[in-house]
Coordinates of C-alpha atoms in Angstrom, one line a residue:
M23 CA -34.2 10.7 34.5
F24 CA -35.2 6.3 33.8
W25 CA -35.9 6.8 30.0
T26 CA -32.5 9.3 29.9
L27 CA -30.3 6.0 32.1
G28 CA -31.9 3.7 29.7
K29 CA -31.0 5.6 26.2
G30 CA -27.6 5.8 26.8
V31 CA -25.9 2.9 28.1
M32 CA -28.3 1.4 25.2
A33 CA -26.6 3.5 22.6
L34 CA -23.3 2.6 24.3
L35 CA -24.2 -1.1 23.8
L36 CA -25.7 -0.5 20.3
A37 CA -21.9 1.5 19.4
A38 CA -19.8 -1.9 21.3
A39 CA -21.5 -4.4 19.5
G40 CA -21.6 -2.3 16.1
H41 CA -17.8 -2.1 16.3
C42 CA -17.7 -5.4 16.6
V43 CA -18.9 -6.3 14.4
L44 CA -17.3 -3.7 12.0
L45 CA -14.1 -4.7 13.0
S46 CA -14.7 -7.9 12.3
L47 CA -15.4 -7.3 9.2
A48 CA -12.5 -5.0 8.4
A49 CA -10.0 -8.1 9.8
C50 CA -11.5 -9.8 6.5
S51 CA -9.4 -8.2 3.9
T52 CA -6.4 -4.9 4.0
G53 CA -8.7 -3.8 1.3
L54 CA -12.2 -3.9 2.8
R55 CA -10.2 -3.0 5.7
R56 CA -8.8 0.8 4.1
A57 CA -12.3 1.1 2.9
L58 CA -14.1 1.3 6.1
A59 CA -12.0 3.6 7.5
G60 CA -12.5 6.0 5.0
V61 CA -16.1 6.0 5.0
T62 CA -16.0 6.2 8.8
A63 CA -14.0 9.2 8.1
I64 CA -16.3 10.6 6.5
L65 CA -19.1 9.6 8.4
G66 CA -17.7 10.7 11.5
E67 CA -17.7 14.3 10.5
I68 CA -21.9 15.1 10.2
P69 CA -23.1 16.6 13.2
S70 CA -25.4 14.7 14.9
L71 CA -28.3 16.0 15.4
C72 CA -28.9 17.2 11.8
L73 CA -30.1 13.6 11.8
V74 CA -32.4 13.4 14.8
G75 CA -35.1 14.2 12.4
L76 CA -34.4 11.5 9.1
F77 CA -34.0 8.8 11.7
C78 CA -37.9 10.2 13.2
M79 CA -39.1 9.6 9.8
V80 CA -38.2 5.8 10.5
M81 CA -37.9 5.0 14.0
T82 CA -39.9 6.0 17.3
P83 CA -38.5 8.5 19.7
F84 CA -37.1 6.3 22.1
W85 CA -34.2 4.5 19.1
D86 CA -34.5 8.1 17.0
V87 CA -32.4 9.5 20.6
V88 CA -30.6 5.8 21.4
A89 CA -29.6 6.5 17.3
V90 CA -28.2 9.0 16.8
G91 CA -26.3 9.1 20.2
C92 CA -24.5 5.5 18.8
F93 CA -24.4 7.3 14.9
S94 CA -20.8 9.2 16.0
L95 CA -19.5 7.1 18.8
L96 CA -20.0 4.3 16.6
V97 CA -18.2 5.7 13.8
R98 CA -15.2 8.0 15.7
S99 CA -14.4 4.7 18.0
V100 CA -14.0 2.8 14.3
H101 CA -12.2 4.6 12.8
A102 CA -9.5 5.4 15.7
T103 CA -9.2 2.2 16.1
L104 CA -8.4 1.6 12.0
K105 CA -5.9 4.1 12.5
A106 CA -4.2 3.5 15.1
E107 CA -3.1 0.6 13.7
T108 CA -1.2 1.8 11.3
G109 CA 1.9 1.9 14.4
I110 CA 2.3 -1.1 14.9
P111 CA 6.3 -1.7 14.6
S112 CA 7.3 -3.7 11.5
S113 CA 8.5 -6.6 13.3
F114 CA 6.0 -7.2 15.4
L115 CA 4.1 -7.7 12.2
K116 CA 7.4 -9.9 10.9
T117 CA 7.1 -11.6 14.4
A118 CA 3.3 -13.4 13.7
R119 CA 3.6 -14.0 9.8
A120 CA 6.9 -16.0 11.5
L121 CA 4.4 -17.3 13.5
R122 CA 1.7 -18.9 10.9
L123 CA -0.7 -16.3 12.2
G124 CA -3.8 -16.1 9.6
R125 CA -5.5 -13.1 9.0
W126 CA -8.4 -13.0 11.3
Q127 CA -5.4 -14.1 15.0
G128 CA -3.1 -11.0 13.9
F129 CA -6.0 -9.2 13.5
W130 CA -7.3 -9.4 16.7
R131 CA -4.1 -10.8 19.8
L132 CA -1.6 -7.3 17.4
H133 CA -4.3 -4.8 16.0
I134 CA -7.1 -4.6 18.4
P135 CA -4.3 -4.6 21.2
F136 CA -2.1 -2.0 19.2
A137 CA -5.4 0.6 18.7
F138 CA -6.6 0.2 22.2
P139 CA -5.9 3.4 24.0
E140 CA -6.2 5.3 21.1
L141 CA -10.1 4.3 21.6
V142 CA -10.1 4.8 24.4
R143 CA -9.3 8.0 23.7
S144 CA -11.6 8.2 20.7
V145 CA -14.2 7.4 23.5
L146 CA -13.4 9.8 26.4
R147 CA -12.8 12.4 23.3
D148 CA -16.7 11.9 22.4
L149 CA -18.3 11.7 25.3
P150 CA -19.5 15.5 25.5
D151 CA -20.7 15.3 22.4
F152 CA -22.3 11.9 23.1
W153 CA -24.6 13.3 26.0
L154 CA -25.5 16.2 24.0
R155 CA -26.7 14.4 21.3
I156 CA -29.0 12.2 23.7
L157 CA -30.1 15.3 25.7
G158 CA -30.3 18.0 23.2
G159 CA -32.2 14.6 21.2
E160 CA -34.3 14.8 23.8
L161 CA -34.8 18.5 24.5
V162 CA -35.3 18.7 20.0
L163 CA -37.7 15.9 20.4
A164 CA -40.1 17.5 22.5
L165 CA -39.6 20.6 20.8
F166 CA -41.9 19.7 18.1
L167 CA -43.8 16.1 19.1
S168 CA -44.5 17.2 22.7
H169 CA -46.8 14.2 22.8
T170 CA -44.2 11.8 23.4
P171 CA -41.8 11.3 26.9
S172 CA -38.6 12.7 26.1
G173 CA -36.9 11.8 29.1
L174 CA -35.0 14.5 30.7
G175 CA -34.9 17.1 28.2
G176 CA -38.5 16.9 27.6
A177 CA -38.7 17.8 31.2
L178 CA -35.9 20.8 31.1
L179 CA -38.7 22.1 28.3
S180 CA -41.3 21.6 30.5
A181 CA -40.8 23.0 33.4
L182 CA -39.4 26.4 31.3
K183 CA -43.3 26.1 30.1
T184 CA -44.0 26.2 33.0
G185 CA -42.1 29.5 34.2
G186 CA -40.5 26.9 37.3
E187 CA -37.1 28.2 37.7
L188 CA -36.7 25.4 40.9
S189 CA -38.3 22.8 38.5
A190 CA -35.6 23.2 36.0
C191 CA -32.3 23.9 39.3
G192 CA -34.3 20.1 40.2
V193 CA -34.1 18.7 36.6
L194 CA -30.5 19.9 35.8
L195 CA -29.6 18.4 39.0
L196 CA -31.2 15.2 37.8
M197 CA -29.2 15.8 34.7
L198 CA -25.8 15.1 36.3
V199 CA -26.7 12.0 37.4
P200 CA -26.9 9.7 34.2
V201 CA -23.6 11.0 33.7
L202 CA -21.9 9.7 36.8
L203 CA -23.1 6.6 37.0
V204 CA -22.2 6.3 33.4
Q205 CA -19.0 7.7 34.2
H206 CA -17.9 5.6 36.9
G207 CA -19.9 2.3 36.1
L208 CA -18.9 1.9 32.3
I209 CA -16.2 4.4 31.3
G210 CA -14.3 3.7 34.0
P211 CA -13.9 0.4 34.2
L212 CA -13.0 0.8 30.1
R213 CA -10.4 3.3 31.5
G214 CA -8.9 0.5 33.3
Y215 CA -9.1 -1.6 31.0
G216 CA -7.0 0.6 28.5
R217 CA -4.3 0.7 30.9
H218 CA -2.9 -3.3 30.1
Y219 CA -2.7 -2.0 26.6
A220 CA 0.7 1.6 27.9
V221 CA 3.8 0.0 26.7
C222 CA 1.4 -0.9 22.9
D223 CA 0.7 2.6 23.7
Q224 CA 3.9 3.4 24.8
M225 CA 5.5 1.4 21.3
Q226 CA 4.0 3.3 19.3
T227 CA 6.2 6.4 17.0
Q228 CA 4.4 9.5 16.5
R229 CA 4.6 10.1 12.3
L230 CA 4.2 13.1 11.2
E231 CA 4.6 13.0 7.7
E232 CA 6.2 15.3 5.9
R233 CA 4.1 17.4 3.6
S234 CA 4.4 19.8 0.9
V235 CA 4.4 23.9 1.0
S236 CA 0.6 23.5 -0.2
W237 CA -0.4 24.1 3.5
K238 CA -1.2 27.6 2.3
R239 CA -3.1 26.3 -0.7
R240 CA -5.3 23.8 1.5
C241 CA -5.7 26.9 4.0
L242 CA -7.5 28.8 1.3
L243 CA -9.7 26.3 -0.2
G244 CA -11.0 25.4 3.1
G245 CA -11.6 28.9 3.9
A246 CA -13.4 29.6 0.8
G247 CA -15.5 26.4 1.2
T248 CA -16.5 27.3 4.7
M249 CA -17.0 30.8 3.5
L250 CA -18.8 29.6 0.7
T251 CA -21.3 27.2 3.0
M252 CA -21.5 29.9 5.6
I253 CA -23.1 32.5 2.9
L254 CA -25.8 28.6 2.1
S255 CA -26.6 28.5 5.6
W256 CA -27.5 31.8 5.7
G257 CA -31.5 30.6 4.0
F258 CA -31.7 28.9 6.8
W259 CA -30.0 30.6 9.9
G260 CA -29.7 34.0 8.5
I261 CA -27.0 36.1 9.4
P262 CA -25.1 36.1 11.4
G263 CA -25.5 32.0 12.0
P264 CA -22.9 29.9 12.2
L265 CA -20.1 31.7 10.7
G266 CA -21.1 34.2 14.2
A267 CA -20.5 31.6 16.1
L268 CA -17.7 29.9 14.4
V269 CA -16.4 33.8 15.1
V270 CA -17.3 33.9 18.3
A271 CA -15.5 30.7 19.5
V272 CA -12.4 31.2 17.3
C273 CA -11.7 34.4 20.0
L274 CA -13.4 33.0 23.0
V275 CA -11.3 29.5 23.6
G276 CA -8.7 30.6 21.7
G277 CA -8.0 33.5 23.6
V278 CA -8.6 32.3 27.4
W279 CA -6.5 28.9 26.4
G280 CA -3.8 31.1 24.9
W281 CA -3.4 33.0 28.5
L282 CA -4.3 30.2 30.4
G283 CA -2.5 27.7 28.2
G284 CA 0.5 29.6 27.8
L285 CA 0.9 30.0 31.8
L286 CA 0.0 26.6 33.0
L287 CA 3.4 25.0 31.1
G288 CA 5.1 25.8 33.4
A289 CA 3.3 23.6 35.5
P290 CA 3.8 20.6 37.3
V291 CA 2.2 18.0 36.1
Q292 CA 0.0 17.2 39.0
V293 CA -1.0 20.3 38.9
Q294 CA -2.0 20.1 35.4
K295 CA -3.8 16.4 35.6
R296 CA -6.2 17.6 38.0
I297 CA -6.9 21.2 35.8
R298 CA -7.2 18.3 33.3
K299 CA -9.4 16.3 34.7
A300 CA -11.4 19.5 36.0
C301 CA -12.0 20.0 32.2
L302 CA -13.3 16.8 31.5
V303 CA -15.8 16.9 34.4
V304 CA -17.0 20.5 32.6
A305 CA -17.1 19.6 30.1
L306 CA -19.5 16.8 30.5
F307 CA -22.1 19.5 32.6
P308 CA -24.7 20.0 30.7
V309 CA -23.8 24.0 30.2
F310 CA -26.4 24.8 27.2
M311 CA -28.8 23.4 28.9
V312 CA -27.8 25.5 32.5
W313 CA -28.3 28.4 29.2
L314 CA -31.9 26.9 28.8
G315 CA -33.0 26.7 31.9
L316 CA -31.4 29.0 34.8
S317 CA -31.5 32.2 32.3
V318 CA -28.5 32.6 32.2
P319 CA -27.5 36.5 30.2
V320 CA -25.4 35.3 27.9
P321 CA -26.0 36.0 24.2
L322 CA -27.0 32.5 22.6
N323 CA -24.3 32.7 19.5
V324 CA -21.5 32.2 22.5
M325 CA -22.6 28.7 24.2
P326 CA -21.4 26.7 21.8
A327 CA -18.4 28.7 22.7
L328 CA -18.9 27.8 26.1
A329 CA -19.8 25.2 26.0
V330 CA -16.3 23.8 24.8
M331 CA -14.2 25.7 27.1
G332 CA -13.9 22.3 28.6
I333 CA -13.1 19.5 26.4
T334 CA -10.9 22.0 24.6
G335 CA -8.5 22.8 27.4
W336 CA -8.8 18.7 28.3
A337 CA -7.8 18.0 24.7
F338 CA -5.5 20.7 25.2
L339 CA -3.3 19.6 28.6
R340 CA -3.7 16.2 27.2
E341 CA -1.5 17.0 23.9
A342 CA 0.8 19.2 25.9
D343 CA 4.1 18.3 26.2
V344 CA 5.5 17.2 29.0
A345 CA 8.9 18.2 28.1
G346 CA 8.8 21.6 27.1
R347 CA 8.4 21.9 30.5
Q348 CA 12.2 22.7 31.4
F349 CA 12.5 25.7 28.3
I350 CA 10.1 26.8 30.7
V351 CA 12.0 26.9 33.3
M352 CA 14.9 27.2 31.0
G353 CA 12.7 31.2 30.8
H354 CA 12.7 31.9 33.9
H355 CA 16.2 31.0 34.7
L356 CA 17.9 33.6 31.9
R357 CA 14.8 35.7 33.2
L358 CA 13.6 36.5 29.7
P359 CA 11.6 39.6 28.6
L360 CA 7.8 39.5 29.2
W361 CA 7.2 39.7 24.8
S362 CA 10.6 37.8 24.4
F363 CA 9.6 34.7 27.2
W364 CA 6.4 34.3 25.5
K365 CA 7.3 34.9 21.3
D366 CA 10.4 32.1 21.5
V367 CA 9.6 29.8 24.2
R368 CA 5.5 29.8 25.0
L369 CA 4.0 29.8 21.6
P370 CA 6.4 27.5 20.0
L371 CA 5.0 25.6 22.9
L372 CA 1.5 26.9 22.9
C373 CA 0.8 26.3 19.5
P374 CA 0.6 23.0 18.4
P375 CA -1.4 21.3 21.1
L376 CA -4.1 24.1 20.8
L377 CA -4.5 23.3 17.6
Q378 CA -4.9 20.1 18.1
A379 CA -7.7 20.8 20.9
A380 CA -9.8 22.9 17.8
V381 CA -9.3 19.7 15.8
V382 CA -11.4 17.5 19.1
A383 CA -13.9 20.4 20.2
L384 CA -15.1 20.6 16.5
P385 CA -17.9 18.2 16.3
F386 CA -18.9 19.0 19.9
F387 CA -18.6 22.8 18.6
W388 CA -21.2 22.0 15.3
D389 CA -23.2 20.3 17.2
N390 CA -24.0 22.9 20.0
V391 CA -24.4 25.4 16.7
Y392 CA -27.0 23.3 15.5
L393 CA -28.9 23.4 18.7
A394 CA -28.3 27.0 19.2
A395 CA -29.3 27.5 15.3
L396 CA -32.5 25.8 15.8
L397 CA -34.2 26.7 19.4
E398 CA -33.2 30.4 17.9
R399 CA -34.9 30.0 14.7
K400 CA -37.8 27.8 16.0
T401 CA -40.6 28.6 14.0
L402 CA -38.1 28.7 10.2
H403 CA -37.3 24.9 11.6
L404 CA -40.5 23.6 12.8
R405 CA -40.1 21.9 9.3
I406 CA -37.3 19.9 9.9
L407 CA -39.0 17.7 12.3
Q408 CA -41.8 17.1 9.9
A409 CA -41.8 13.2 7.6
H410 CA -42.2 14.8 3.5
A411 CA -39.8 17.7 4.3
Y412 CA -37.2 14.7 3.2
S413 CA -34.9 17.6 1.0
V414 CA -35.0 19.9 3.7
Q415 CA -33.3 17.8 6.0
G416 CA -31.0 16.7 2.8
I417 CA -29.8 20.2 2.7
L418 CA -29.9 20.9 5.7
L419 CA -27.5 17.6 6.6
C420 CA -25.9 18.5 3.6
L421 CA -24.5 21.7 4.9
M422 CA -23.7 21.1 8.4
T423 CA -21.6 18.5 6.7
L424 CA -19.2 20.5 4.1
M425 CA -19.1 22.6 7.1
A426 CA -17.5 20.7 9.3
V427 CA -15.1 19.1 6.8
S428 CA -14.1 22.5 5.5
V429 CA -13.1 23.9 9.0
R430 CA -11.9 20.9 10.5
W431 CA -9.7 19.6 6.7
G432 CA -9.4 22.9 5.2
I433 CA -8.4 25.1 7.7
C434 CA -7.6 23.1 11.1
I435 CA -5.8 20.3 10.5
P436 CA -3.0 22.4 8.1
L437 CA -2.6 24.8 10.5
Q438 CA -2.4 21.9 12.7
E439 CA 0.3 20.1 10.8
R440 CA 2.2 23.4 10.0
M441 CA 3.1 25.1 13.4
A442 CA 3.3 20.7 14.6
H443 CA 6.3 20.2 11.3
R444 CA 7.6 24.6 12.8
Y445 CA 7.9 24.2 16.2
R446 CA 8.7 20.3 16.1
I447 CA 11.9 20.4 18.7

């Protein structure tokens, strides 16, 4: 437990230090800031567990897991910070110029406070994936490098090899200890500090950029790119592979939150907040490790969908429009038929936040898909972590990244933008 806790804390501290360094560089010039935003947007799409083998070539197992846990948290938080600063009102920028604030002072005194609430949200969104990278990285290293101490992930694998269900349950309970310690010791104070900038967060306007009707073309291109990447990836995983996990996730998560989310749209605000907190707890719980430790009779392809169920619900309830509750209440008073009520009221309120929640859950989903495929084809992937298999690891990394980029930017984001404009109230 102490190995895993040390890796988690070290990864968070390195991410915080790297965040300050990169933002200090971004404060030097506007061009560097734009370039850094573009680079972090691309790097943030990489499924981090694919980097375990590459980092293992040049690092010890301890720092390998730390680097994997730190990488995505760093690039996604930096991208969220640089993206959120674009919402600063022009009057504030004019005031800063009138006060003759330098470039460095203006960035840290004006841009960062406005971006801080989005930074806190990005850290919260990445927490489930962060712990999956730590625990999953330990499990992968223990699977292929059995002579190295790998923390709780390695302890779970050792308990499974000895056939001890009771030992596996003890390891699963111990996994919650570092999660809770980091949540209350680091994340809780960060959220409390972020409330100081709530005024800045409220002043940012939601600017929905009007796009042309090319969203259909982007969806077609994204779908074609996804299918092509899936076909190429079958050489590593076979059929159904990642495509089967994606289809199951769309049907299962979309069905559950399409029905449950539609019912929760009319619930009181306090009820939604409690359910949102419960969803975050479920998202932080190591669902994949429970499947391994307790031998749950659920197919392996279903596990990525179950793993992202909590983070999808948390993001959906956070993005749901509270003002839309008045339309639900009005529909009840008008006694609309059930089908008309769902088609004309609930679905227009449901689609935009549900697609936005899918965009938030995608990075966590791809790491779960990679871990599921790795455990299913252990003998095939034995060469992935070998030091001389540079080409194999590079191809696998490119395939997973192309898959993530195609689904996110070619399918989910165009659909989310289309629904946001179509059902904007």
